Amino acid sequence: MVDYHAANQAYQYGPSSGGNGAGGGGSMGDYMAQEDDWDRDLLLDPAWEKQQRKTFTAWCNSHLRKAGTQIENIDEDFRDGLKLMLLLEVISGERLPKPERGKMRVHKINNVNKALDFIASKGVKLVSIGAEEIVDGNAKMTLGMIWTIILRFAIQDISVEETSAKEGLLLWCQRKTAPYKNVNVQNFHISWKDGLAFNALIHRHRPELIEYDKLRKDDPVTNLNNAFEVAEKYLDIPKMLDAEDIVNTARPDEKAIMTYVSSFYHAFSGAQKAETAANRICKVLAVNQENEHLMEDYERLASDLLEWIRRTIPWLEDRVPQKTIQEMQQKLEDFRDYRRVHKPPKVQEKCQLEINFNTLQTKLRLSNRPAFMPSEGRMVSDINNGWQHLEQAEKGYEEWLLNEIRRLERLDHLAEKFRQKASIHEAWTDGKEAMLKHRDYETATLSDIKALIRKHEAFESDLAAHQDRVEQIAAIAQELNELDYYDSHNVNTRCQKICDQWDALGSLTHSRREALEKTEKQLETIDQLHLEYAKRAAPFNNWMESAMEDLQDMFIVHTIEEIEGLISAHDQFKSTLPDADREREAILAIHKEAQRIAESNHIKLSGSNPYTTVTPQIINSKWEKVQQLVPKRDHALLEEQSKQQSNEHLRRQFASQANVVGPWIQTKMEEIGRISIEMNGTLEDQLNHLKQYERSIVDYKPNLDLLEQQHQLIQEALIFDNKHTNYTMEHIRVGWEQLLTTIARTINEVENQILTRDAKGISQEQMQEFRASFNHFDKDHGGALGPEEFKACLISLGYDVENDRQGDAEFNRIMSVVDPNHSGLVTFQAFIDFMSRETTDTDTADQVIASFKVLAGDKNFITAEELRRELPPDQAEYCIARMAPYQGPDAAPGALDYKSFSTALYGESDL
């Protein structure tokens, strides 16, 4: 309520006590707060009264002319109350009680009282003034009453940024004139003396009416008259001040200036509303443009990642083995490059894509926009499904490669062993068929026949000794077939030829024995010494051949225990060499004995021993070969032992590092779980703490790189197992990727909480209260609440969701908001979104529609020209491209439907 007594006193003592109002309440003292300490003598300056008379008279006439009348003398023309009542009707738009038309004083007093009662009914408390002072023509009282009317009906409702009255009008003037040089509006008196502020107000709204750059600060009279004349001619604002009065007064009257400036405010209020509406629309459109940009980025990143997954999966699923170890090792190296080089950036892209998607959804929720639905096949779930398919295809691929390399290594070993044994056997069988087919016994003497029989027996013994080798050759060929050796055809052909030849040798041997036995009765002489020599030389010869074969046999081992076993077996073989040497000497002694007897008895031996082809020279030659092969075997075994010791060192080295890195990753995962639950301090503190924690994790990466280097050495050495640790490189990589993803997601959760808090105006204390309540009922620290836990949490926050019919209905409503997918779990983000919606407001589709209506001049449609005039170019074109043509009955050419566009922004209908 306005205290008119205070207003009257303020008027009587001068405008230095004038002030601002409080938007419909408070005393006139609220409007009339002192601003400057002026000399009291100046407060009685009659120039102020003159300025007020002229300004108030012009202001009254600007309204009275609407009723076809005006006043000439402000303290005389209101004395009968008739024009005063008419003025109040015009400015309020309401009807006052019917005036009394009599000329008597009582009639005038009654009319003035009706006017004063109406003023009081509008919330203005009139004190120490009666109708008598107005009827008597008291100039001070009359001017004070008119000032009160001006304050109530022209100034009091002005509000800029929650200020009102004088402060609101002053703030409006400051904002509008801020860009202009030589203008600094600080009050409603001295700041207006040079006239530039009046010209700046007009130029800001109607630049075509004022040539502001041509005005000079040192010519105030010209400036003031220019502004007053333009305002009266083009803006329909009557001239309420005289330039000379303002210039020649030390401090122009504040009330007069405020009254005149308020006319400018009301003249330009339509433009102000349009500016406010345009700002709201720009804000909404900026949010939509940013969100669309984020959606396009998501679609592009998702497409790229899905395309990479689509190309990679067939490569990982290709399990067609190669024919050689070199080809398979190249495939293994390609796979290691994929794990070390190609996949880690894609893991980061996938994590970042999920973070971008969550951030976008948070921004859409905060701005009341519908949730973002990616195009078909590009959902986060589609990416996760594709990633799972990728990892499933990847699973076992390296193991398959290593198994294939082992298989090919064994195949190469077996194939070489087959070729070696086959060559030895083929060399032995060379000429055997011709020998068995020879019919030399038909012309031989008895002694010759007996010799041939013994020779044949020796051959049969030799033949039996080679049976094992033939069986070994067949067994190796069979194993090569079972292991799918690529050159199995040639192996089988060669093996079949050996077997067929072996069968032929067996048949020929049997036939020759029958022929020799048939004539054996006729042959009796036998050289026992030669026979004994042959019998002992053949097995010894076979033993030496087997020894040479074993000493040259290829071997493949994977552990130090295996090579030590071979060394032990070799040492055992070497321990038999002295006995073998004694057997050699014994055999050679038999040969020497035969020669000694022949020489002693002057017997001339015809050629070599008829019972064997194994001569002493052959025995000595092979024995020398065995002696040479033993140290070579020693060297090969020692080299392999050194290699296996090196491999064991690599195993222990890797295990030592892996047994540190693996538990470290597991500990960090547990710590992140605790951090995400505790969340102490402000969200910014939590975010900084998490980012520091993330940096400490990233700083640990060199330990992982060292482990990768050690793993590379193990792979290059073809080490396939490690008994010293339970951690494989695959486990470490997966744990590291999960650790990076978990800390990134935790940071993103806090960033989204900050977005929610700032956008919704949630205080830090509220956010901490929400977190504390959520954590209290999250008993298993799983980051989500079940329905009963969530209900208990709501009850603790004061929600009436007890187990009755009304409470259950309210709880079901809330659950449908926080858990739209009916998963049975309420995440912390969903809980925060719900609480923020409960405690804050955001812009709505109706507000945007109302803003567009202001820009459209209260029409139900808007034109492209209006959009381009009121909005920035990019946002204007954004609207024009998306607005549908207006179809209403009042449609004009080029009309656009802003209502359906606004509702579509909030997901309430489709464009």
Short mmCIF file of N, CA, C and O in Angstrom, two decimals, residues 411-510:
data_model
loop_
_atom_site.label_atom_id
_atom_site.label_comp_id
_atom_site.label_asym_id
_atom_site.label_seq_id
_atom_site.Cartn_x
_atom_site.Cartn_y
_atom_site.Cartn_z
N LEU A 411 53.78 -82.16 -37.05
CA LEU A 411 53.69 -82.73 -38.40
C LEU A 411 55.04 -82.66 -39.11
O LEU A 411 55.49 -83.63 -39.75
N ASP A 412 55.68 -81.50 -39.01
CA ASP A 412 57.00 -81.36 -39.66
C ASP A 412 58.00 -82.35 -39.07
O ASP A 412 58.83 -82.95 -39.78
N HIS A 413 57.93 -82.48 -37.73
CA HIS A 413 58.85 -83.42 -37.07
C HIS A 413 58.58 -84.86 -37.53
O HIS A 413 59.51 -85.61 -37.87
N LEU A 414 57.29 -85.23 -37.55
CA LEU A 414 56.94 -86.59 -37.97
C LEU A 414 57.29 -86.84 -39.43
O LEU A 414 57.77 -87.92 -39.81
N ALA A 415 57.04 -85.80 -40.27
CA ALA A 415 57.32 -85.96 -41.69
C ALA A 415 58.82 -86.16 -41.93
O ALA A 415 59.24 -87.00 -42.74
N GLU A 416 59.64 -85.38 -41.20
CA GLU A 416 61.08 -85.54 -41.35
C GLU A 416 61.54 -86.90 -40.84
O GLU A 416 62.40 -87.57 -41.45
N LYS A 417 60.91 -87.31 -39.70
CA LYS A 417 61.24 -88.63 -39.16
C LYS A 417 60.85 -89.73 -40.14
O LYS A 417 61.58 -90.73 -40.34
N PHE A 418 59.65 -89.56 -40.77
CA PHE A 418 59.21 -90.54 -41.78
C PHE A 418 60.22 -90.63 -42.93
O PHE A 418 60.62 -91.71 -43.36
N ARG A 419 60.63 -89.46 -43.43
CA ARG A 419 61.54 -89.44 -44.56
C ARG A 419 62.89 -90.08 -44.19
O ARG A 419 63.49 -90.81 -44.99
N GLN A 420 63.35 -89.79 -42.97
CA GLN A 420 64.64 -90.33 -42.54
C GLN A 420 64.58 -91.87 -42.45
O GLN A 420 65.44 -92.58 -42.98
N LYS A 421 63.55 -92.39 -41.77
CA LYS A 421 63.42 -93.85 -41.62
C LYS A 421 63.15 -94.52 -42.96
O LYS A 421 63.67 -95.62 -43.24
N ALA A 422 62.35 -93.88 -43.79
CA ALA A 422 62.05 -94.44 -45.11
C ALA A 422 63.32 -94.51 -45.95
O ALA A 422 63.58 -95.51 -46.67
N SER A 423 64.15 -93.46 -45.89
CA SER A 423 65.39 -93.45 -46.67
C SER A 423 66.34 -94.55 -46.20
O SER A 423 66.98 -95.25 -47.03
N ILE A 424 66.46 -94.71 -44.85
CA ILE A 424 67.32 -95.78 -44.31
C ILE A 424 66.82 -97.16 -44.77
O ILE A 424 67.60 -98.03 -45.21
N HIS A 425 65.48 -97.34 -44.69
CA HIS A 425 64.91 -98.63 -45.08
C HIS A 425 65.10 -98.89 -46.57
O HIS A 425 65.46 -100.00 -47.00
N GLU A 426 64.84 -97.85 -47.37
CA GLU A 426 64.97 -98.01 -48.82
C GLU A 426 66.42 -98.30 -49.20
O GLU A 426 66.71 -99.10 -50.14
N ALA A 427 67.34 -97.67 -48.47
CA ALA A 427 68.76 -97.96 -48.74
C ALA A 427 69.09 -99.42 -48.39
O ALA A 427 69.86 -100.09 -49.11
N TRP A 428 68.50 -99.89 -47.30
CA TRP A 428 68.74 -101.29 -46.89
C TRP A 428 68.15 -102.28 -47.88
O TRP A 428 68.74 -103.32 -48.21
N THR A 429 66.95 -102.01 -48.41
CA THR A 429 66.27 -102.95 -49.32
C THR A 429 66.81 -102.89 -50.74
O THR A 429 66.46 -103.75 -51.57
N ASP A 430 67.65 -101.90 -50.99
CA ASP A 430 68.16 -101.76 -52.36
C ASP A 430 68.93 -103.04 -52.77
O ASP A 430 69.90 -103.43 -52.11
N GLY A 431 68.49 -103.70 -53.79
CA GLY A 431 69.16 -104.91 -54.31
C GLY A 431 68.75 -106.21 -53.65
O GLY A 431 69.17 -107.30 -54.07
N LYS A 432 67.91 -106.08 -52.56
CA LYS A 432 67.52 -107.30 -51.85
C LYS A 432 66.64 -108.19 -52.71
O LYS A 432 66.76 -109.43 -52.67
N GLU A 433 65.76 -107.65 -53.49
CA GLU A 433 64.90 -108.47 -54.33
C GLU A 433 65.73 -109.25 -55.37
O GLU A 433 65.52 -110.45 -55.61
N ALA A 434 66.69 -108.57 -55.96
CA ALA A 434 67.55 -109.25 -56.97
C ALA A 434 68.35 -110.38 -56.33
O ALA A 434 68.53 -111.48 -56.92
N MET A 435 68.83 -110.11 -55.09
CA MET A 435 69.58 -111.15 -54.39
C MET A 435 68.70 -112.37 -54.10
O MET A 435 69.13 -113.52 -54.30
N LEU A 436 67.45 -112.11 -53.65
CA LEU A 436 66.56 -113.22 -53.30
C LEU A 436 66.11 -113.99 -54.55
O LEU A 436 65.79 -115.18 -54.48
N LYS A 437 66.08 -113.30 -55.68
CA LYS A 437 65.65 -113.96 -56.92
C LYS A 437 66.81 -114.70 -57.62
O LYS A 437 66.59 -115.48 -58.56
N HIS A 438 68.04 -114.46 -57.14
CA HIS A 438 69.20 -115.08 -57.80
C HIS A 438 69.20 -116.60 -57.58
O HIS A 438 69.07 -117.07 -56.45
N ARG A 439 69.41 -117.38 -58.63
CA ARG A 439 69.36 -118.85 -58.55
C ARG A 439 70.78 -119.44 -58.50
O ARG A 439 71.10 -120.45 -59.13
N ASP A 440 71.63 -118.79 -57.69
CA ASP A 440 73.04 -119.21 -57.61
C ASP A 440 73.20 -120.61 -56.99
O ASP A 440 74.20 -121.29 -57.23
N TYR A 441 72.23 -120.99 -56.22
CA TYR A 441 72.32 -122.31 -55.56
C TYR A 441 72.24 -123.48 -56.57
O TYR A 441 72.59 -124.61 -56.26
N GLU A 442 71.81 -123.21 -57.77
CA GLU A 442 71.64 -124.30 -58.73
C GLU A 442 73.01 -124.83 -59.22
O GLU A 442 73.13 -125.99 -59.62
N THR A 443 74.02 -124.00 -59.18
CA THR A 443 75.34 -124.40 -59.68
C THR A 443 76.40 -124.40 -58.58
O THR A 443 77.59 -124.54 -58.85
N ALA A 444 75.95 -124.16 -57.35
CA ALA A 444 76.91 -124.06 -56.25
C ALA A 444 77.34 -125.44 -55.77
O ALA A 444 76.65 -126.43 -55.93
N THR A 445 78.49 -125.46 -55.17
CA THR A 445 78.96 -126.67 -54.52
C THR A 445 78.26 -126.85 -53.21
O THR A 445 77.54 -125.96 -52.74
N LEU A 446 78.54 -128.00 -52.56
CA LEU A 446 77.89 -128.26 -51.28
C LEU A 446 78.29 -127.22 -50.25
O LEU A 446 77.46 -126.71 -49.50
N SER A 447 79.56 -126.95 -50.28
CA SER A 447 80.01 -125.93 -49.32
C SER A 447 79.38 -124.58 -49.64
O SER A 447 79.00 -123.81 -48.74
N ASP A 448 79.26 -124.33 -50.94
CA ASP A 448 78.61 -123.06 -51.32
C ASP A 448 77.16 -123.04 -50.87
O ASP A 448 76.64 -122.01 -50.40
N ILE A 449 76.47 -124.18 -51.04
CA ILE A 449 75.05 -124.24 -50.65
C ILE A 449 74.91 -124.04 -49.17
O ILE A 449 74.04 -123.30 -48.70
N LYS A 450 75.79 -124.74 -48.43
CA LYS A 450 75.69 -124.55 -47.00
C LYS A 450 75.93 -123.08 -46.62
O LYS A 450 75.29 -122.53 -45.72
N ALA A 451 76.87 -122.51 -47.36
CA ALA A 451 77.13 -121.09 -47.11
C ALA A 451 75.90 -120.23 -47.45
O ALA A 451 75.54 -119.29 -46.73
N LEU A 452 75.29 -120.58 -48.59
CA LEU A 452 74.09 -119.81 -48.98
C LEU A 452 72.97 -119.96 -47.95
O LEU A 452 72.22 -119.02 -47.66
N ILE A 453 72.83 -121.19 -47.40
CA ILE A 453 71.80 -121.38 -46.37
C ILE A 453 72.10 -120.51 -45.17
O ILE A 453 71.21 -119.84 -44.61
N ARG A 454 73.35 -120.54 -44.74
CA ARG A 454 73.69 -119.74 -43.56
C ARG A 454 73.52 -118.24 -43.86
O ARG A 454 73.06 -117.47 -43.01
N LYS A 455 73.92 -117.91 -45.07
CA LYS A 455 73.75 -116.50 -45.48
C LYS A 455 72.28 -116.10 -45.47
O LYS A 455 71.89 -115.01 -45.03
N HIS A 456 71.45 -117.03 -45.94
CA HIS A 456 70.02 -116.74 -45.98
C HIS A 456 69.44 -116.64 -44.58
O HIS A 456 68.57 -115.80 -44.30
N GLU A 457 69.93 -117.48 -43.67
CA GLU A 457 69.47 -117.39 -42.29
C GLU A 457 69.84 -116.02 -41.69
O GLU A 457 69.06 -115.42 -40.95
N ALA A 458 71.08 -115.63 -42.02
CA ALA A 458 71.49 -114.31 -41.53
C ALA A 458 70.59 -113.21 -42.11
O ALA A 458 70.21 -112.24 -41.43
N PHE A 459 70.25 -113.36 -43.40
CA PHE A 459 69.36 -112.37 -44.02
C PHE A 459 67.99 -112.35 -43.35
O PHE A 459 67.39 -111.30 -43.11
N GLU A 460 67.48 -113.57 -43.06
CA GLU A 460 66.18 -113.62 -42.39
C GLU A 460 66.24 -112.94 -41.03
O GLU A 460 65.29 -112.26 -40.59
N SER A 461 67.38 -113.16 -40.33
CA SER A 461 67.56 -112.47 -39.06
C SER A 461 67.56 -110.96 -39.25
O SER A 461 66.94 -110.20 -38.50
N ASP A 462 68.29 -110.55 -40.27
CA ASP A 462 68.33 -109.10 -40.59
C ASP A 462 66.95 -108.58 -40.97
O ASP A 462 66.53 -107.50 -40.58
N LEU A 463 66.24 -109.42 -41.77
CA LEU A 463 64.88 -109.04 -42.21
C LEU A 463 63.96 -108.86 -41.01
O LEU A 463 63.19 -107.87 -40.92
N ALA A 464 64.06 -109.79 -40.06
CA ALA A 464 63.22 -109.68 -38.86
C ALA A 464 63.56 -108.43 -38.05
O ALA A 464 62.70 -107.77 -37.46
N ALA A 465 64.89 -108.13 -38.01
CA ALA A 465 65.32 -106.95 -37.25
C ALA A 465 64.73 -105.65 -37.85
O ALA A 465 64.49 -104.67 -37.15
N HIS A 466 64.53 -105.65 -39.18
CA HIS A 466 63.99 -104.45 -39.84
C HIS A 466 62.46 -104.37 -39.79
O HIS A 466 61.88 -103.39 -40.27
N GLN A 467 61.83 -105.42 -39.25
CA GLN A 467 60.36 -105.41 -39.16
C GLN A 467 59.87 -104.20 -38.33
O GLN A 467 58.89 -103.55 -38.68
N ASP A 468 60.60 -103.94 -37.22
CA ASP A 468 60.19 -102.80 -36.36
C ASP A 468 60.23 -101.49 -37.11
O ASP A 468 59.34 -100.63 -36.96
N ARG A 469 61.26 -101.33 -37.95
CA ARG A 469 61.35 -100.05 -38.67
C ARG A 469 60.19 -99.90 -39.64
O ARG A 469 59.63 -98.82 -39.79
N VAL A 470 59.83 -100.98 -40.33
CA VAL A 470 58.69 -100.91 -41.26
C VAL A 470 57.42 -100.54 -40.51
O VAL A 470 56.61 -99.71 -40.96
N GLU A 471 57.24 -101.18 -39.35
CA GLU A 471 56.04 -100.86 -38.55
C GLU A 471 56.07 -99.40 -38.08
O GLU A 471 55.03 -98.72 -38.04
N GLN A 472 57.26 -98.92 -37.72
CA GLN A 472 57.37 -97.50 -37.31
C GLN A 472 57.03 -96.58 -38.47
O GLN A 472 56.33 -95.57 -38.31
N ILE A 473 57.53 -96.91 -39.66
CA ILE A 473 57.23 -96.09 -40.83
C ILE A 473 55.72 -96.05 -41.08
O ILE A 473 55.12 -94.98 -41.33
N ALA A 474 55.05 -97.20 -40.99
CA ALA A 474 53.60 -97.26 -41.20
C ALA A 474 52.87 -96.47 -40.13
O ALA A 474 51.87 -95.78 -40.40
N ALA A 475 53.34 -96.59 -38.87
CA ALA A 475 52.69 -95.87 -37.76
C ALA A 475 52.81 -94.36 -37.94
O ALA A 475 51.86 -93.60 -37.69
N ILE A 476 54.01 -93.92 -38.35
CA ILE A 476 54.19 -92.47 -38.57
C ILE A 476 53.29 -91.98 -39.70
O ILE A 476 52.66 -90.92 -39.62
N ALA A 477 53.21 -92.76 -40.77
CA ALA A 477 52.33 -92.38 -41.89
C ALA A 477 50.88 -92.28 -41.43
O ALA A 477 50.14 -91.36 -41.81
N GLN A 478 50.45 -93.24 -40.60
CA GLN A 478 49.08 -93.22 -40.08
C GLN A 478 48.83 -91.96 -39.24
O GLN A 478 47.79 -91.31 -39.34
N GLU A 479 49.81 -91.61 -38.38
CA GLU A 479 49.66 -90.42 -37.53
C GLU A 479 49.60 -89.15 -38.37
O GLU A 479 48.83 -88.23 -38.08
N LEU A 480 50.42 -89.10 -39.43
CA LEU A 480 50.37 -87.94 -40.33
C LEU A 480 49.01 -87.82 -40.99
O LEU A 480 48.49 -86.71 -41.18
N ASN A 481 48.42 -88.95 -41.35
CA ASN A 481 47.07 -88.92 -41.92
C ASN A 481 46.06 -88.40 -40.91
O ASN A 481 45.19 -87.59 -41.22
N GLU A 482 46.15 -88.89 -39.68
CA GLU A 482 45.20 -88.48 -38.64
C GLU A 482 45.34 -87.01 -38.30
O GLU A 482 44.35 -86.35 -37.96
N LEU A 483 46.55 -86.45 -38.41
CA LEU A 483 46.78 -85.03 -38.12
C LEU A 483 46.59 -84.16 -39.35
O LEU A 483 46.90 -82.97 -39.33
N ASP A 484 46.08 -84.75 -40.44
CA ASP A 484 45.73 -84.00 -41.65
C ASP A 484 46.94 -83.28 -42.24
O ASP A 484 46.92 -82.09 -42.53
N TYR A 485 48.06 -84.06 -42.41
CA TYR A 485 49.27 -83.49 -43.01
C TYR A 485 48.98 -83.14 -44.46
O TYR A 485 48.40 -83.92 -45.21
N TYR A 486 49.45 -81.96 -44.88
CA TYR A 486 49.07 -81.47 -46.20
C TYR A 486 49.67 -82.33 -47.34
O TYR A 486 49.11 -82.40 -48.43
N ASP A 487 50.84 -82.99 -47.08
CA ASP A 487 51.47 -83.81 -48.12
C ASP A 487 51.23 -85.30 -47.86
O ASP A 487 52.09 -86.15 -48.15
N SER A 488 50.06 -85.61 -47.27
CA SER A 488 49.74 -87.00 -46.91
C SER A 488 49.74 -87.92 -48.13
O SER A 488 50.08 -89.11 -48.03
N HIS A 489 49.38 -87.41 -49.27
CA HIS A 489 49.30 -88.25 -50.48
C HIS A 489 50.67 -88.86 -50.81
O HIS A 489 50.80 -90.08 -51.02
N ASN A 490 51.70 -88.03 -50.85
CA ASN A 490 53.04 -88.53 -51.16
C ASN A 490 53.56 -89.46 -50.06
O ASN A 490 54.26 -90.45 -50.34
N VAL A 491 53.23 -89.11 -48.80
CA VAL A 491 53.63 -89.97 -47.69
C VAL A 491 53.00 -91.36 -47.84
O VAL A 491 53.66 -92.40 -47.69
N ASN A 492 51.68 -91.36 -48.11
CA ASN A 492 50.97 -92.64 -48.26
C ASN A 492 51.51 -93.45 -49.44
O ASN A 492 51.65 -94.69 -49.37
N THR A 493 51.80 -92.77 -50.52
CA THR A 493 52.33 -93.47 -51.70
C THR A 493 53.66 -94.14 -51.37
O THR A 493 53.91 -95.32 -51.72
N ARG A 494 54.54 -93.37 -50.71
CA ARG A 494 55.86 -93.92 -50.37
C ARG A 494 55.74 -95.06 -49.37
O ARG A 494 56.42 -96.09 -49.49
N CYS A 495 54.83 -94.86 -48.37
CA CYS A 495 54.62 -95.90 -47.34
C CYS A 495 54.07 -97.18 -47.98
O CYS A 495 54.50 -98.30 -47.64
N GLN A 496 53.13 -97.02 -48.90
CA GLN A 496 52.54 -98.20 -49.56
C GLN A 496 53.59 -98.95 -50.38
O GLN A 496 53.64 -100.18 -50.40
N LYS A 497 54.47 -98.17 -51.03
CA LYS A 497 55.53 -98.80 -51.82
C LYS A 497 56.46 -99.60 -50.92
O LYS A 497 56.87 -100.74 -51.26
N ILE A 498 56.80 -99.04 -49.73
CA ILE A 498 57.66 -99.74 -48.78
C ILE A 498 56.98 -101.01 -48.29
O ILE A 498 57.60 -102.09 -48.21
N CYS A 499 55.68 -100.90 -47.95
CA CYS A 499 54.94 -102.06 -47.45
C CYS A 499 54.82 -103.15 -48.52
O CYS A 499 54.99 -104.36 -48.23
N ASP A 500 54.52 -102.72 -49.75
CA ASP A 500 54.42 -103.69 -50.83
C ASP A 500 55.77 -104.38 -51.06
O ASP A 500 55.85 -105.61 -51.28
N GLN A 501 56.82 -103.60 -51.02
CA GLN A 501 58.16 -104.16 -51.21
C GLN A 501 58.50 -105.12 -50.07
O GLN A 501 59.12 -106.17 -50.28
N TRP A 502 58.08 -104.72 -48.83
CA TRP A 502 58.34 -105.57 -47.67
C TRP A 502 57.62 -106.92 -47.82
O TRP A 502 58.19 -107.99 -47.52
N ASP A 503 56.36 -106.87 -48.27
CA ASP A 503 55.62 -108.12 -48.50
C ASP A 503 56.31 -108.99 -49.56
O ASP A 503 56.40 -110.23 -49.44
N ALA A 504 56.80 -108.32 -50.60
CA ALA A 504 57.49 -109.06 -51.67
C ALA A 504 58.77 -109.70 -51.15
O ALA A 504 59.10 -110.87 -51.47
N LEU A 505 59.50 -108.94 -50.29
CA LEU A 505 60.72 -109.49 -49.71
C LEU A 505 60.41 -110.72 -48.84
O LEU A 505 61.14 -111.72 -48.85
N GLY A 506 59.31 -110.62 -48.06
CA GLY A 506 58.91 -111.75 -47.23
C GLY A 506 58.60 -112.99 -48.07
O GLY A 506 59.01 -114.13 -47.75
N SER A 507 57.84 -112.78 -49.16
CA SER A 507 57.48 -113.89 -50.05
C SER A 507 58.72 -114.49 -50.71
O SER A 507 58.89 -115.71 -50.79
N LEU A 508 59.61 -113.58 -51.21
CA LEU A 508 60.84 -114.06 -51.86
C LEU A 508 61.75 -114.79 -50.88
O LEU A 508 62.41 -115.79 -51.23
N THR A 509 61.80 -114.30 -49.64
CA THR A 509 62.63 -114.95 -48.62
C THR A 509 62.14 -116.36 -48.35
O THR A 509 62.94 -117.32 -48.23
N HIS A 510 60.80 -116.46 -48.23
CA HIS A 510 60.23 -117.79 -47.99
C HIS A 510 60.54 -118.74 -49.15
O HIS A 510 60.92 -119.92 -48.95
#
